[in-house]
PDB file of C-alpha atoms and ligand atoms in Angstrom:
ATOM      1  CA  MET E  12       0.877   0.025   0.301  1.00 36.00           C
ATOM      2  CA  PHE E  13       1.641   3.267  -1.352  1.00 37.00           C
ATOM      3  CA  PRO E  14       0.251   6.287   0.693  1.00 41.00           C
ATOM      4  CA  ARG E  15      -0.655   9.533  -0.762  1.00 37.00           C
ATOM      5  CA  SER E  16       2.366  11.303  -2.322  1.00 36.00           C
ATOM      6  CA  SER E  17       1.423  15.327  -3.298  1.00 37.00           C
ATOM      7  CA  THR E  18       2.548  14.790  -6.583  1.00 38.00           C
ATOM      8  CA  THR E  19       2.567  11.100  -8.736  1.00 35.00           C
ATOM      9  CA  SER E  20       3.428  10.222 -11.995  1.00 34.00           C
ATOM     10  CA  GLY E  21       2.845   7.027 -13.379  1.00 32.00           C
ATOM     11  CA  SER E  22       0.833   4.136 -14.223  1.00 31.00           C
ATOM     12  CA  ALA E  23       0.187   2.195 -10.881  1.00 31.00           C
ATOM     13  CA  GLY E  24      -2.281   4.394 -10.049  1.00 30.00           C
ATOM     14  CA  ALA E  25      -1.125   3.882  -6.410  1.00 31.00           C
ATOM     15  CA  SER E  26      -1.330   7.330  -5.110  1.00 32.00           C
ATOM     16  CA  GLU E  27      -4.724   7.168  -3.542  1.00 32.00           C
ATOM     17  CA  ALA E  28      -3.758   4.482  -0.972  1.00 39.00           C
ATOM     18  CA  SER E  29      -2.518   6.516   2.562  1.00 43.00           C
ATOM     19  CA  TYR E  30      -0.557   4.543   5.415  1.00 49.00           C
ATOM     20  CA  PRO E  31      -2.464   2.748   7.468  1.00 48.00           C
ATOM     21  CA  THR E  32      -3.863   5.443  10.053  1.00 44.00           C
ATOM     22  CA  THR E  33      -6.815   3.746  12.128  1.00 33.00           C
ATOM     23  CA  ARG E  34      -7.812   5.411  15.169  1.00 28.00           C
ATOM     24  CA  GLY E  35      -9.310   4.187  18.442  1.00 26.00           C
ATOM     25  CA  PRO E  36      -8.446   1.659  20.649  1.00 27.00           C
ATOM     26  CA  TRP E  37      -6.009  -0.072  18.593  1.00 26.00           C
ATOM     27  CA  SER E  38      -3.761   3.374  17.611  1.00 23.00           C
ATOM     28  CA  VAL E  39      -0.844   1.275  16.189  1.00 24.00           C
ATOM     29  CA  THR E  40      -1.788  -0.495  13.465  1.00 27.00           C
ATOM     30  CA  SER E  41       0.263  -2.505  10.579  1.00 30.00           C
ATOM     31  CA  ALA E  42       0.336  -3.788   7.340  1.00 38.00           C
ATOM     32  CA  PRO E  43       2.514  -5.121   4.892  1.00 39.00           C
ATOM     33  CA  ASN E  44       4.055  -3.379   1.755  1.00 41.00           C
ATOM     34  CA  PRO E  45       4.988  -5.570  -0.926  1.00 44.00           C
ATOM     35  CA  ALA E  46       5.167  -3.522  -3.745  1.00 41.00           C
ATOM     36  CA  TRP E  47       8.032  -2.110  -1.781  1.00 40.00           C
ATOM     37  CA  THR E  48       9.522  -5.552  -0.322  1.00 42.00           C
ATOM     38  CA  THR E  49       9.283  -6.756  -3.895  1.00 42.00           C
ATOM     39  CA  SER E  50      11.356  -3.419  -4.586  1.00 43.00           C
ATOM     40  CA  THR E  51      14.155  -3.363  -1.618  1.00 45.00           C
ATOM     41  CA  THR E  52      14.276  -6.460  -0.293  1.00 47.00           C
ATOM     42  CA  ARG E  53      14.306  -8.427  -3.798  1.00 45.00           C
ATOM     43  CA  ALA E  54      14.932  -6.907  -6.878  1.00 46.00           C
ATOM     44  CA  THR E  55      18.146  -4.003  -6.180  1.00 49.00           C
ATOM     45  CA  PRO E  56      21.016  -6.099  -4.295  1.00 75.00           C
ATOM     46  CA  ALA E  57      23.435  -2.863  -4.196  1.00 82.00           C
ATOM     47  CA  PRO E  58      24.073  -0.870  -1.338  1.00 89.00           C
ATOM     48  CA  LEU E  59      21.541   1.564  -0.453  1.00 90.00           C
ATOM     49  CA  THR E  60      21.876   5.144   0.919  1.00 94.00           C
ATOM     50  CA  PRO E  61      21.226   6.141   4.764  1.00 97.00           C
ATOM     51  CA  HIS E  62      17.048   7.772   4.977  1.00 97.00           C
ATOM     52  CA  SER E  63      14.191   7.761   6.609  1.00 97.00           C
ATOM     53  CA  GLU E  64      11.309   5.627   5.522  1.00 94.00           C
ATOM     54  CA  GLY E  65       8.585   7.383   3.212  1.00 92.00           C
ATOM     55  CA  TYR E  66      11.133  10.812   2.883  1.00 93.00           C
ATOM     56  CA  ASP E  67       9.495  10.622  -0.430  1.00 90.00           C
ATOM     57  CA  PHE E  68       5.742  11.302   0.173  1.00 88.00           C
ATOM     58  CA  ALA E  69       3.968  14.133   1.509  1.00 88.00           C
ATOM     59  CA  VAL E  70       1.990  12.165   4.829  1.00 90.00           C
ATOM     60  CA  THR E  71       3.698  11.379   7.956  1.00 93.00           C
ATOM     61  CA  PRO E  72       6.329   7.998   7.475  1.00 95.00           C
ATOM     62  CA  PRO E  73       5.599   5.354   8.932  1.00 94.00           C
ATOM     63  CA  ARG E  74       6.388   5.900  12.823  1.00 95.00           C
ATOM     64  CA  TYR E  75       7.890   1.852  13.019  1.00 96.00           C
ATOM     65  CA  ILE E  76       9.893  -0.186  10.226  1.00 95.00           C
ATOM     66  CA  ALA E  77       9.876  -4.206  11.200  1.00 95.00           C
ATOM     67  CA  LEU E  78      12.125  -6.189   9.136  1.00 95.00           C
ATOM     68  CA  TRP E  79      11.217 -10.099   9.145  1.00 94.00           C
ATOM     69  CA  CYS E  80      14.085 -12.465   7.034  1.00 94.00           C
ATOM     70  CA  ILE E  81      11.964 -15.255   5.583  1.00 93.00           C
ATOM     71  CA  THR E  82      15.922 -16.143   3.461  1.00 93.00           C
ATOM     72  CA  PRO E  83      18.645 -14.840   4.951  1.00 94.00           C
ATOM     73  CA  ALA E  84      21.797 -13.258   2.134  1.00 92.00           C
ATOM     74  CA  SER E  85      24.181 -16.477   1.805  1.00 92.00           C
ATOM     75  CA  GLY E  86      27.383 -15.219   1.162  1.00 89.00           C
ATOM     76  CA  PRO E  87      28.691 -11.501   2.929  1.00 91.00           C
ATOM     77  CA  GLY E  88      26.440  -8.524   2.896  1.00 93.00           C
ATOM     78  CA  GLY E  89      22.888  -7.794   2.712  1.00 93.00           C
ATOM     79  CA  GLU E  90      22.987  -5.988   6.246  1.00 96.00           C
ATOM     80  CA  THR E  91      20.523  -3.337   6.951  1.00 97.00           C
ATOM     81  CA  THR E  92      22.623  -0.875   8.420  1.00 98.00           C
ATOM     82  CA  LEU E  93      21.582   1.895  11.041  1.00 98.00           C
ATOM     83  CA  MET E  94      22.217   5.186  13.088  1.00 98.00           C
ATOM     84  CA  ASP E  95      20.616   7.279  15.332  1.00 98.00           C
ATOM     85  CA  THR E  96      19.812  10.940  14.451  1.00 98.00           C
ATOM     86  CA  ARG E  97      19.560  12.099  18.164  1.00 97.00           C
ATOM     87  CA  PRO E  98      22.657  12.962  18.471  1.00 97.00           C
ATOM     88  CA  LEU E  99      23.379  14.472  15.162  1.00 97.00           C
ATOM     89  CA  VAL E 100      20.223  16.400  15.949  1.00 98.00           C
ATOM     90  CA  ALA E 101      21.312  18.006  19.189  1.00 97.00           C
ATOM     91  CA  ALA E 102      24.932  18.869  17.697  1.00 96.00           C
ATOM     92  CA  LEU E 103      22.286  21.918  15.163  1.00 97.00           C
ATOM     93  CA  THR E 104      22.856  25.005  15.933  1.00 97.00           C
ATOM     94  CA  ASP E 105      19.628  27.113  17.387  1.00 98.00           C
ATOM     95  CA  VAL E 106      20.000  28.752  13.510  1.00 96.00           C
ATOM     96  CA  GLU E 107      20.102  25.337  11.663  1.00 96.00           C
ATOM     97  CA  ARG E 108      17.115  23.714  13.639  1.00 97.00           C
ATOM     98  CA  LYS E 109      15.226  26.668  12.820  1.00 97.00           C
ATOM     99  CA  GLN E 110      16.572  26.212   8.771  1.00 96.00           C
ATOM    100  CA  LEU E 111      15.468  22.238   8.641  1.00 96.00           C
ATOM    101  CA  LEU E 112      12.147  22.889  10.753  1.00 97.00           C
ATOM    102  CA  GLU E 113      11.332  26.099   8.499  1.00 97.00           C
ATOM    103  CA  THR E 114      12.191  25.153   5.096  1.00 95.00           C
ATOM    104  CA  ASP E 115      10.173  23.037   3.054  1.00 94.00           C
ATOM    105  CA  TYR E 116      12.799  21.007   0.777  1.00 94.00           C
ATOM    106  CA  ALA E 117      12.289  19.495  -2.396  1.00 94.00           C
ATOM    107  CA  TRP E 118      12.711  15.539  -2.552  1.00 94.00           C
ATOM    108  CA  LYS E 119      12.399  13.233  -5.401  1.00 91.00           C
ATOM    109  CA  THR E 120      12.108   9.095  -5.058  1.00 87.00           C
ATOM    110  CA  THR E 121      14.197   6.377  -5.679  1.00 83.00           C
ATOM    111  CA  GLU E 122      14.428   4.800  -9.000  1.00 80.00           C
ATOM    112  CA  GLY E 123      14.271   1.833  -7.352  1.00 77.00           C
ATOM    113  CA  VAL E 124      10.012   3.166  -6.816  1.00 78.00           C
ATOM    114  CA  GLN E 125       9.738   4.718 -10.455  1.00 82.00           C
ATOM    115  CA  ARG E 126      10.919   1.214 -12.184  1.00 81.00           C
ATOM    116  CA  LEU E 127       7.157   0.692  -9.879  1.00 81.00           C
ATOM    117  CA  GLY E 128       5.844   3.363 -12.125  1.00 84.00           C
ATOM    118  CA  LEU E 129       5.140   5.919  -9.085  1.00 81.00           C
ATOM    119  CA  ASP E 130       7.596   9.043 -10.046  1.00 82.00           C
ATOM    120  CA  LEU E 131       7.284  11.479  -6.479  1.00 82.00           C
ATOM    121  CA  LYS E 132       8.597  14.610  -5.529  1.00 87.00           C
ATOM    122  CA  THR E 133       7.332  16.023  -2.845  1.00 92.00           C
ATOM    123  CA  ARG E 134       8.051  18.806  -0.101  1.00 94.00           C
ATOM    124  CA  HIS E 135       8.576  18.907   3.735  1.00 95.00           C
ATOM    125  CA  PRO E 136      11.019  20.028   6.220  1.00 96.00           C
ATOM    126  CA  ILE E 137      13.471  17.752   7.556  1.00 97.00           C
ATOM    127  CA  LEU E 138      12.179  18.037  11.070  1.00 98.00           C
ATOM    128  CA  GLU E 139       8.876  18.504  12.590  1.00 97.00           C
ATOM    129  CA  GLU E 140       8.281  18.827  16.024  1.00 96.00           C
ATOM    130  CA  ARG E 141       5.384  16.656  17.482  1.00 93.00           C
ATOM    131  CA  SER E 142       3.957  15.785  21.100  1.00 90.00           C
ATOM    132  CA  GLY E 143       7.709  16.970  22.497  1.00 91.00           C
ATOM    133  CA  ARG E 144       9.614  14.897  19.948  1.00 93.00           C
ATOM    134  CA  ASP E 145      11.292  15.048  16.852  1.00 97.00           C
ATOM    135  CA  ILE E 146      10.598  13.749  13.342  1.00 98.00           C
ATOM    136  CA  VAL E 147      13.662  12.812  10.641  1.00 98.00           C
ATOM    137  CA  ARG E 148      12.456  13.210   7.042  1.00 97.00           C
ATOM    138  CA  PHE E 149      15.722  12.699   5.178  1.00 97.00           C
ATOM    139  CA  SER E 150      17.554  11.153   2.486  1.00 97.00           C
ATOM    140  CA  CYS E 151      21.682  11.544   2.092  1.00 96.00           C
ATOM    141  CA  ASN E 152      20.707  11.936  -1.787  1.00 93.00           C
ATOM    142  CA  ASN E 153      17.141  12.411  -3.758  1.00 92.00           C
ATOM    143  CA  LEU E 154      16.884  15.847  -2.253  1.00 93.00           C
ATOM    144  CA  ILE E 155      16.547  18.501  -5.185  1.00 92.00           C
ATOM    145  CA  ARG E 156      18.676  21.189  -3.870  1.00 85.00           C
ATOM    146  CA  GLU E 157      21.433  24.013  -4.445  1.00 83.00           C
ATOM    147  CA  ASP E 158      25.113  22.807  -4.055  1.00 79.00           C
ATOM    148  CA  ASP E 159      25.478  25.559  -1.366  1.00 85.00           C
ATOM    149  CA  ASP E 160      22.333  24.378   0.165  1.00 88.00           C
ATOM    150  CA  PHE E 161      22.587  24.199   3.738  1.00 91.00           C
ATOM    151  CA  ALA E 162      21.346  20.946   3.388  1.00 93.00           C
ATOM    152  CA  ALA E 163      24.192  19.331   1.016  1.00 93.00           C
ATOM    153  CA  ALA E 164      26.346  20.050   3.456  1.00 94.00           C
ATOM    154  CA  LEU E 165      24.277  18.011   6.187  1.00 96.00           C
ATOM    155  CA  GLN E 166      23.834  15.193   4.035  1.00 96.00           C
ATOM    156  CA  SER E 167      27.471  15.007   3.309  1.00 96.00           C
ATOM    157  CA  ARG E 168      27.620  15.896   6.753  1.00 97.00           C
ATOM    158  CA  TRP E 169      25.375  13.127   8.097  1.00 98.00           C
ATOM    159  CA  HIS E 170      26.064  11.002   5.208  1.00 98.00           C
ATOM    160  CA  ALA E 171      29.836  10.799   6.721  1.00 98.00           C
ATOM    161  CA  ALA E 172      28.311  10.180  10.642  1.00 98.00           C
ATOM    162  CA  PHE E 173      26.457   6.660   9.489  1.00 98.00           C
ATOM    163  CA  ASP E 174      29.476   5.523   7.525  1.00 97.00           C
ATOM    164  CA  ARG E 175      30.911   6.342  11.033  1.00 97.00           C
ATOM    165  CA  ASP E 176      28.044   5.545  13.591  1.00 97.00           C
ATOM    166  CA  HIS E 177      26.326   2.594  12.192  1.00 98.00           C
ATOM    167  CA  VAL E 178      25.274  -0.666  13.060  1.00 98.00           C
ATOM    168  CA  ALA E 179      25.189  -3.476  10.862  1.00 98.00           C
ATOM    169  CA  VAL E 180      22.263  -5.965  11.326  1.00 97.00           C
ATOM    170  CA  GLU E 181      23.184  -9.330  10.174  1.00 97.00           C
ATOM    171  CA  TYR E 182      20.273 -12.145   9.266  1.00 96.00           C
ATOM    172  CA  HIS E 183      19.324 -15.108  10.511  1.00 97.00           C
ATOM    173  CA  GLU E 184      15.949 -17.282   9.035  1.00 96.00           C
ATOM    174  CA  ARG E 185      12.732 -16.095  11.025  1.00 96.00           C
ATOM    175  CA  ASP E 186      14.429 -13.237  12.649  1.00 96.00           C
ATOM    176  CA  MET E 187      12.121  -9.816  13.008  1.00 96.00           C
ATOM    177  CA  LEU E 188      14.300  -6.232  12.878  1.00 97.00           C
ATOM    178  CA  VAL E 189      11.968  -3.086  14.342  1.00 97.00           C
ATOM    179  CA  TRP E 190      12.833   0.316  14.338  1.00 97.00           C
ATOM    180  CA  ASP E 191      12.378   3.734  15.215  1.00 97.00           C
ATOM    181  CA  ASN E 192      11.004   5.455  11.818  1.00 98.00           C
ATOM    182  CA  TRP E 193      10.946   8.883  13.493  1.00 97.00           C
ATOM    183  CA  ARG E 194      14.261   8.956  14.377  1.00 98.00           C
ATOM    184  CA  LEU E 195      16.884   6.383  13.280  1.00 98.00           C
ATOM    185  CA  LEU E 196      18.477   6.423   9.198  1.00 98.00           C
ATOM    186  CA  HIS E 197      18.584   3.050   7.395  1.00 98.00           C
ATOM    187  CA  ALA E 198      20.280   1.683   4.542  1.00 97.00           C
ATOM    188  CA  ARG E 199      21.938  -1.966   3.592  1.00 95.00           C
ATOM    189  CA  ASN E 200      24.697  -2.867   2.378  1.00 95.00           C
ATOM    190  CA  ALA E 201      25.212  -4.448  -1.266  1.00 92.00           C
ATOM    191  CA  PHE E 202      25.122  -8.419  -1.396  1.00 91.00           C
ATOM    192  CA  SER E 203      24.770 -10.774  -4.494  1.00 89.00           C
ATOM    193  CA  ASP E 204      22.516 -14.592  -3.008  1.00 89.00           C
ATOM    194  CA  ARG E 205      19.512 -13.131  -5.107  1.00 86.00           C
ATOM    195  CA  SER E 206      17.729 -15.738  -3.302  1.00 90.00           C
ATOM    196  CA  ARG E 207      17.403 -13.365   0.299  1.00 91.00           C
ATOM    197  CA  HIS E 208      13.715 -13.061   1.433  1.00 92.00           C
ATOM    198  CA  LEU E 209      12.830  -9.662   3.932  1.00 93.00           C
ATOM    199  CA  ARG E 210       9.199  -8.667   4.189  1.00 93.00           C
ATOM    200  CA  ARG E 211       8.914  -4.983   5.670  1.00 92.00           C
ATOM    201  CA  ILE E 212       5.745  -4.191   7.561  1.00 92.00           C
ATOM    202  CA  GLN E 213       5.042  -0.685   8.270  1.00 92.00           C
ATOM    203  CA  ILE E 214       3.511   0.858  11.959  1.00 93.00           C
ATOM    204  CA  ALA E 215       1.619   4.655  11.047  1.00 88.00           C
ATOM    205  CA  GLY E 216       2.647   6.283  14.615  1.00 77.00           C
TER     206      GLY E 216
HETATM  207 FE1  FE2 X 323      14.219   2.497   3.126  1.00 91.79          FE
END
């Protein structure tokens, strides 16, 4: 299921969907995402650039991401890599924080999603404050900006921090990895075993 985007083009016609938003006693809902599971966990063994899930959509991104391992990659690679953005956000100057909260940046989607027929473009700030916490919506690529923009420097700074400070999670059959997508950036190491198979679940905030 695809969330609604501010602008879409392509043939998939999935822009009418949205992230699960059930309210009431079951305030946290989950739904599998077969399209993205196929595109991101089976079909593209190249390394992924650090990002938060859903940065390329206009709606609030999923709060948690869960990856369930059906078949781990044999041989090297295929680990999910993660980095906590909290120290990076805490290190921002007041001026930088204000800019990230108040500037609508333009984002485009990944080539993998484009191959599914969705050419997404949207605008949103990198930081959002909600109920006393920060939501980070960011990617180290796919940001449409001028080279002298502060966001370009931030991409380089946070990508270097990711390369230095990430943790890499290796999968075994039936492992499930769950993380806070409002706080952590994630990526994936390259791999060569195309039988690697994970399932993804997105959990709304
Ligand atoms: Fe992702």
